[in-house]
mmCIF file of C-alpha atoms and ligand atoms in Angstrom:
data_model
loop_
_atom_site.group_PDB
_atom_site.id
_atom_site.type_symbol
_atom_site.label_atom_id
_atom_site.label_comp_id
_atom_site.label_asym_id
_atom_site.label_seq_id
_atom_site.Cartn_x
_atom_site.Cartn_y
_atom_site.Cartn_z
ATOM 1 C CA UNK A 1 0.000 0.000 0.000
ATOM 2 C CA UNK A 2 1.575 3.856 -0.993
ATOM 3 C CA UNK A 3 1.510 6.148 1.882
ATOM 4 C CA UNK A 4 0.094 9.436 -0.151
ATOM 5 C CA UNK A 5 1.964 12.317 0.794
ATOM 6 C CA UNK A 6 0.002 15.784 1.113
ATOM 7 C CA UNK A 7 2.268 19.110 1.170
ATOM 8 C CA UNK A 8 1.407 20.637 4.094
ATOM 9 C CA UNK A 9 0.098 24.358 3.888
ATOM 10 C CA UNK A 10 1.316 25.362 7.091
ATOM 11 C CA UNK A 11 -1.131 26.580 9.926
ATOM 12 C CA UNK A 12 -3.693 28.510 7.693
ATOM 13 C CA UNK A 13 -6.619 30.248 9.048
ATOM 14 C CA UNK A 14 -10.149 28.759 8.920
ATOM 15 C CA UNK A 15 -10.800 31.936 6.686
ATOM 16 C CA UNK A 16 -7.919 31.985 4.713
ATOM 17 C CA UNK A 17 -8.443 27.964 4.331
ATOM 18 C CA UNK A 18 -11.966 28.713 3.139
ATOM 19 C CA UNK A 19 -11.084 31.317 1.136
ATOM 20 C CA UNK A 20 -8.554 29.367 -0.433
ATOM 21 C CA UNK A 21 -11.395 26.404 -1.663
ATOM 22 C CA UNK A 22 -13.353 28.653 -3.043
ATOM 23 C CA UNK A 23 -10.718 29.651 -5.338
ATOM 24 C CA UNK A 24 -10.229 26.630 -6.427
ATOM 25 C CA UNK A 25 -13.954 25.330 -6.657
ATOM 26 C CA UNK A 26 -14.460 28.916 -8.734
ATOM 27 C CA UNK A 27 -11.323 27.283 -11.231
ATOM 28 C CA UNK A 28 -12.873 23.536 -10.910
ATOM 29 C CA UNK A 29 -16.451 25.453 -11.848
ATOM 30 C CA UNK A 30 -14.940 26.074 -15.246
ATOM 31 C CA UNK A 31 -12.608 23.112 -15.736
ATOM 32 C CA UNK A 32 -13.150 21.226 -19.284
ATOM 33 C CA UNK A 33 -10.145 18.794 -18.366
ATOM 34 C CA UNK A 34 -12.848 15.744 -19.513
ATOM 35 C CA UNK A 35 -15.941 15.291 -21.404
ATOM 36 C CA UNK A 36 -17.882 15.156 -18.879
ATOM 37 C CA UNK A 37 -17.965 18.874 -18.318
ATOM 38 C CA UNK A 38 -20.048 18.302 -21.586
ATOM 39 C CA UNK A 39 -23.106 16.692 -19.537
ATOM 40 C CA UNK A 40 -23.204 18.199 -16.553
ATOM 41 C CA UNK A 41 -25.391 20.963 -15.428
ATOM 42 C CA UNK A 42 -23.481 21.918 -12.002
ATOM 43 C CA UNK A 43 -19.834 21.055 -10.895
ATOM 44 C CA UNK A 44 -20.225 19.451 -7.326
ATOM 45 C CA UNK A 45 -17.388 20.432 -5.303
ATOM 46 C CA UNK A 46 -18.331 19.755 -1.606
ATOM 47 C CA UNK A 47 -20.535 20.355 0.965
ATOM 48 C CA UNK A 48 -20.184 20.449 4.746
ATOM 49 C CA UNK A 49 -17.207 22.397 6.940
ATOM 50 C CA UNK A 50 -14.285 23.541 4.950
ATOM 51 C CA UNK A 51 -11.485 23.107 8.518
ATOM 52 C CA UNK A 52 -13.992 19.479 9.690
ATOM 53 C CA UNK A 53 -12.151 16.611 11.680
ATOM 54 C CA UNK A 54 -13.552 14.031 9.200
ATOM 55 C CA UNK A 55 -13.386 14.093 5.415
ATOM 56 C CA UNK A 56 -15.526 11.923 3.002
ATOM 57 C CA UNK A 57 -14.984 11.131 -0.071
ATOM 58 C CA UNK A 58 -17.481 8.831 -2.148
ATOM 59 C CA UNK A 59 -17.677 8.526 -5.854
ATOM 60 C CA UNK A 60 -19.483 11.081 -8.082
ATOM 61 C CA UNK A 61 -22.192 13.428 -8.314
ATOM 62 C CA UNK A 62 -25.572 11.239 -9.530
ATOM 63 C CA UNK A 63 -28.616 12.945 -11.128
ATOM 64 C CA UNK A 64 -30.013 14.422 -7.885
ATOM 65 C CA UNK A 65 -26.030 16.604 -6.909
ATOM 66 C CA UNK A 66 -26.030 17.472 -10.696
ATOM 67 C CA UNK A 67 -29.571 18.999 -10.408
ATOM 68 C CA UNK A 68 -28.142 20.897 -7.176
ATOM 69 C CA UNK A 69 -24.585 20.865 -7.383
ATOM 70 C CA UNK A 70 -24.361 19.336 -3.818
ATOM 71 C CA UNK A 71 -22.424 15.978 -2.834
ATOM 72 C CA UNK A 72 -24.956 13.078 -1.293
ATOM 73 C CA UNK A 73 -28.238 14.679 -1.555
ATOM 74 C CA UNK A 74 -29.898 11.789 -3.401
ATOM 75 C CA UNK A 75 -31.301 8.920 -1.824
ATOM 76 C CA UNK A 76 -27.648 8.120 -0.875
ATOM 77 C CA UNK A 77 -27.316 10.989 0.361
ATOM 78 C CA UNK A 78 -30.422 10.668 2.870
ATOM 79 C CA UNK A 79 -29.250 7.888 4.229
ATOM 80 C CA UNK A 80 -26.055 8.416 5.423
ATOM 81 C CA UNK A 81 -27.448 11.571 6.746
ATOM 82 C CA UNK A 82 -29.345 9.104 9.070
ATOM 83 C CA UNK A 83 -26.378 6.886 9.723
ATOM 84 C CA UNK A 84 -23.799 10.014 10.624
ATOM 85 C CA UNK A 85 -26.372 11.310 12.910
ATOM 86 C CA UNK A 86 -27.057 8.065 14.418
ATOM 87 C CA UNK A 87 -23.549 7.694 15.455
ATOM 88 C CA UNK A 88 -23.524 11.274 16.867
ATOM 89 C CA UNK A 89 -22.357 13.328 14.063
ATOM 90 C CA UNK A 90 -23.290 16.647 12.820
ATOM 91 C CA UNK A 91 -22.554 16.728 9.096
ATOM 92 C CA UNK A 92 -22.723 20.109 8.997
ATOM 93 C CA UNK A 93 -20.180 20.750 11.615
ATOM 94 C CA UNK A 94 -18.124 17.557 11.575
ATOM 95 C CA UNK A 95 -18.116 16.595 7.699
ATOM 96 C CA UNK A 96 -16.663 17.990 4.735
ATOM 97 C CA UNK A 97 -17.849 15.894 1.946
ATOM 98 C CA UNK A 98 -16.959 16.251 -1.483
ATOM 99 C CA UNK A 99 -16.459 13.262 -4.234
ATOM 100 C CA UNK A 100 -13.486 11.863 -6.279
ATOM 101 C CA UNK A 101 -14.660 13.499 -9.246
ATOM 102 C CA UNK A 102 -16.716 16.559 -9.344
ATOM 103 C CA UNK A 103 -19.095 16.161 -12.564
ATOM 104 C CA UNK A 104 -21.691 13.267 -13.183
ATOM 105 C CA UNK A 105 -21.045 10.483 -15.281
ATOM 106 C CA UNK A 106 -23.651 9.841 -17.444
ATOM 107 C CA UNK A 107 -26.327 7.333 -16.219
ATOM 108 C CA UNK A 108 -24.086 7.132 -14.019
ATOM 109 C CA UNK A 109 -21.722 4.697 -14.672
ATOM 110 C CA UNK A 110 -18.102 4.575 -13.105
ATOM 111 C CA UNK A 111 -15.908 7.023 -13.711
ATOM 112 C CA UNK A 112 -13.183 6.425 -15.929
ATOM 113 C CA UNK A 113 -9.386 6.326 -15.399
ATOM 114 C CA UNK A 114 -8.740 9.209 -17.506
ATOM 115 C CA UNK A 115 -11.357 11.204 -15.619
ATOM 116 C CA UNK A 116 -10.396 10.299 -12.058
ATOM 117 C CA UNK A 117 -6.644 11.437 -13.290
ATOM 118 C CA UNK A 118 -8.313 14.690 -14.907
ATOM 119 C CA UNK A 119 -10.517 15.073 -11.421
ATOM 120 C CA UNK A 120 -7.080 14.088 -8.876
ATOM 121 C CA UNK A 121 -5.615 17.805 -8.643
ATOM 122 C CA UNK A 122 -8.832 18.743 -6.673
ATOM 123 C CA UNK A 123 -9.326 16.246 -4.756
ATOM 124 C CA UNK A 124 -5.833 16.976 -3.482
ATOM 125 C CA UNK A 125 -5.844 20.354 -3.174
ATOM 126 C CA UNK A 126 -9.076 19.441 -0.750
ATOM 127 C CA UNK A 127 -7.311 17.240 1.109
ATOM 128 C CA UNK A 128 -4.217 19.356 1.447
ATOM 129 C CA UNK A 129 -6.082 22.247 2.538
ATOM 130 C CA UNK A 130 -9.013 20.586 4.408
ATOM 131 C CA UNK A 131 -6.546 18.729 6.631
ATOM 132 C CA UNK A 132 -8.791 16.373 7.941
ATOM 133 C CA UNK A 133 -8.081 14.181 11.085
ATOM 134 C CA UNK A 134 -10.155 11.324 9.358
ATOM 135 C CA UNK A 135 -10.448 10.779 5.998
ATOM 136 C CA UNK A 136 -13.242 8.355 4.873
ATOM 137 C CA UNK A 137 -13.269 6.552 1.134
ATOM 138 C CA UNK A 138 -16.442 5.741 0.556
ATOM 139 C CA UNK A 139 -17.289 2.543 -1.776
ATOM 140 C CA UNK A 140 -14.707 0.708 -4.171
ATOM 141 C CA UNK A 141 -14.267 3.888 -6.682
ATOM 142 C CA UNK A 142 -12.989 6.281 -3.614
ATOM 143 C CA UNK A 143 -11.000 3.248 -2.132
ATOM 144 C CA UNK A 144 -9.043 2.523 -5.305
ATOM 145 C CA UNK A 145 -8.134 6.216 -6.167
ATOM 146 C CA UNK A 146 -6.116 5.760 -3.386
ATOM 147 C CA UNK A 147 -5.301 2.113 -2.905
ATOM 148 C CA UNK A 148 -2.731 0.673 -5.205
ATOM 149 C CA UNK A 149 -3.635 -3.129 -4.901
ATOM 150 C CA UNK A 150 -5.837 -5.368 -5.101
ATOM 151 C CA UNK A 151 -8.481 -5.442 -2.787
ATOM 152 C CA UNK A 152 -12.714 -6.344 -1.988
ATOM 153 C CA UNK A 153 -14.377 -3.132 -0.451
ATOM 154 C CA UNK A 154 -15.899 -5.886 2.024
ATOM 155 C CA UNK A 155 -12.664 -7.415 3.275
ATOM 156 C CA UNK A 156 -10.907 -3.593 4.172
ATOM 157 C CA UNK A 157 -13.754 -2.066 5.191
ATOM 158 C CA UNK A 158 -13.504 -0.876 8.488
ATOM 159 C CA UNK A 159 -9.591 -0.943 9.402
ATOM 160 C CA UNK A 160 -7.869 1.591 9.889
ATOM 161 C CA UNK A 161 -5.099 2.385 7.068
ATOM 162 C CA UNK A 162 -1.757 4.100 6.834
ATOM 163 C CA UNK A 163 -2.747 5.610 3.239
ATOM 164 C CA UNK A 164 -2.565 9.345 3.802
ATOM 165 C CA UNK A 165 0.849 10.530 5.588
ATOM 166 C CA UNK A 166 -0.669 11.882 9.249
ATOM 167 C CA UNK A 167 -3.658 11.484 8.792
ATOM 168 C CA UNK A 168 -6.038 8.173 9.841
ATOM 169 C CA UNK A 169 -8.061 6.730 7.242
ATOM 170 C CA UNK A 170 -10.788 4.055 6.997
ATOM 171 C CA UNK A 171 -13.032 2.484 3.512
ATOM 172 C CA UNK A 172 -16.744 2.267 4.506
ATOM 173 C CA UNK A 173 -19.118 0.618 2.424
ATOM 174 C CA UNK A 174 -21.081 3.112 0.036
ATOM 175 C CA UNK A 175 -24.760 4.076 1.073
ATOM 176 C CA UNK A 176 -25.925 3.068 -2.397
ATOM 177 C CA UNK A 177 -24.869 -0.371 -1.450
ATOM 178 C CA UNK A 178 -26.623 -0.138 1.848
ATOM 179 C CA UNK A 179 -29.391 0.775 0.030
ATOM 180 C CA UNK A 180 -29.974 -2.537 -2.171
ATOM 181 C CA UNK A 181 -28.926 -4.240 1.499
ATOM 182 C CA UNK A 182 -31.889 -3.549 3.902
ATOM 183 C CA UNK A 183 -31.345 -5.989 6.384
ATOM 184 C CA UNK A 184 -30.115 -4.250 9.883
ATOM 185 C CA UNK A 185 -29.026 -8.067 11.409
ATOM 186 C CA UNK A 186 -25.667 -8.851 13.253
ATOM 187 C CA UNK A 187 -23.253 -9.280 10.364
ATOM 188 C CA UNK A 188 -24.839 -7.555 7.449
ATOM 189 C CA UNK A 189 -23.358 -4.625 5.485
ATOM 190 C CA UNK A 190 -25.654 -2.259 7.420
ATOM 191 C CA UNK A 191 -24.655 -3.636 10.364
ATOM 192 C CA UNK A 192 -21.144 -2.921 10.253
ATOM 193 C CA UNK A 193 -21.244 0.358 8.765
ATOM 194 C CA UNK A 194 -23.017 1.421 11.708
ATOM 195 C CA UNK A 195 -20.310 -0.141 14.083
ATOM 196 C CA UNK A 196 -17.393 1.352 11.929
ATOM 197 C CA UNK A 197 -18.842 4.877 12.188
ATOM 198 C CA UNK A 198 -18.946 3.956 15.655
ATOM 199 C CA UNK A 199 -15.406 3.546 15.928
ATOM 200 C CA UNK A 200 -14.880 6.719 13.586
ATOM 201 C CA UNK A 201 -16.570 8.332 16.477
ATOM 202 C CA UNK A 202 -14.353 6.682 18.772
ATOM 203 C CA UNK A 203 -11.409 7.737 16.891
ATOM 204 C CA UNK A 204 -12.374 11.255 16.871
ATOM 205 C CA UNK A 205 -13.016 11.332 20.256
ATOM 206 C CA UNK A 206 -9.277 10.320 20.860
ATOM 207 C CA UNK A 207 -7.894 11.868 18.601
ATOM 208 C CA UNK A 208 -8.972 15.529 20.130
ATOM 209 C CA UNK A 209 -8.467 14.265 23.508
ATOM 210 C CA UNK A 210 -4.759 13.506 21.932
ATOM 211 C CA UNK A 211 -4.720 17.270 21.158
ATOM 212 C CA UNK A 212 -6.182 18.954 24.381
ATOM 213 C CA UNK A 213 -5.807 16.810 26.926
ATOM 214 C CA UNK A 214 -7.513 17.649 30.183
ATOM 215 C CA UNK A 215 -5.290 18.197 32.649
ATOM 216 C CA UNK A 216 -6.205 16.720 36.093
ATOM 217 C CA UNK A 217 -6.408 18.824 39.148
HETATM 218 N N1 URA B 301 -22.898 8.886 -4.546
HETATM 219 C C1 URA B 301 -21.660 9.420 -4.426
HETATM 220 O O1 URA B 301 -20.670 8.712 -4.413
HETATM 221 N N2 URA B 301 -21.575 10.736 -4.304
HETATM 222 C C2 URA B 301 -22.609 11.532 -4.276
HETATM 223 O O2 URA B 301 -22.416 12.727 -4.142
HETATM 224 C C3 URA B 301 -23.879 10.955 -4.389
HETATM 225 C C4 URA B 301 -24.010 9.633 -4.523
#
């Protein structure tokens, strides 16, 4: 597995970091680096807080993010809304979500190799200026933008991985997965997606603790 290395940008402001991804989401708005800037109708960028603990990235934009130009708003979307707030997450506050590439394939199939390598320079720009504690890859297409060998979404789910330099990082199983699994029972996909968020949770918690320790009187 290749440990990723992400320049750091220094200690930057939360306003000069948001300042700084909007710059580049107002260059990524006009980007024709692939055809699919042909299709689209809105670049999707990211949604959530620019300077959050926890990244997540999942695939591309479907119909319902092109329509609004917002990541996971679809059916997807909805439910891991549910599942981050049913670990104890605020995606508002504790997510910044964004994709691996920004414009919808069309009926959505996967992206393509040429258009996650057209795609990459945002994602790690994001990454480099996000600075996430956590990053989540979200499904098999996330995963293997970043994993160099073989692997089953199913077997690496849920461990933590050295793949970004500093910074803890975990696969989870993609909602629209979940979604064609319903069952909630001990062992099912469902299942442990809710236990690895769990121990994302746990993680976090740490994590800060790590950083501001309480000091005992
Ligand atoms: N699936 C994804 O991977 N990303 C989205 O934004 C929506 C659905």
């Amino acid at each position: 597995m290749i440990t990723h290395k992400f320049e750091k940008i220094g200690e930057l402001d939360a306003e000069t970091t948001k300042q700084s991804l909007k710059e580049i989401q107002n260059v990524c708005e006009q980007c024709k680096a692939c055809d699919l800037h042909k299709t689209r109708n809105h670049v999707v960028f990211s949604d959530g807080n620019p300077t959050a603990d926890i990244m997540l990235i999942g695939e591309a934009p479907g119909a319902d993010e092109d329509a609004t130009g917002t990541p996971f708003v679809g059916r997807a979307g909805k439910l891991l809304n549910e599942m981050l707030a049913e670990a104890g997450f605020s995606r508002k506050e504790d997510f910044y979500i964004c994709n691996t590439i920004k414009c919808r394939p069309p009926q959505n199939r996967q992206p393509e190799r040429e258009e996650k390598a057209a795609c990459e320079v945002y994602l790690k720009a994001q990454i480099s200026l996000v600075k996430p504690k956590i990053i989540l890859l979200c499904g098999a297409t996330a995963a293997s933008s970043f994993i160099d060998e073989e692997f089953k979404v199913t077997q690496i789910r849920g461990k933590w991985l050295n793949i970004f330099d500093g910074i803890e990082s975990m696969v989870i199983l993609h909602p629209s997965y979940l979604l064609r699994n319903h069952s909630e029972e001990q062992g099912s996909p469902r299942w442990f997606t809710k236990r690895d968020l769990e121990n994302v949770k746990k993680k976090l918690e740490a994590l800060r603790q790590q950083e501001s320790p309480v000091t005992q009187i």
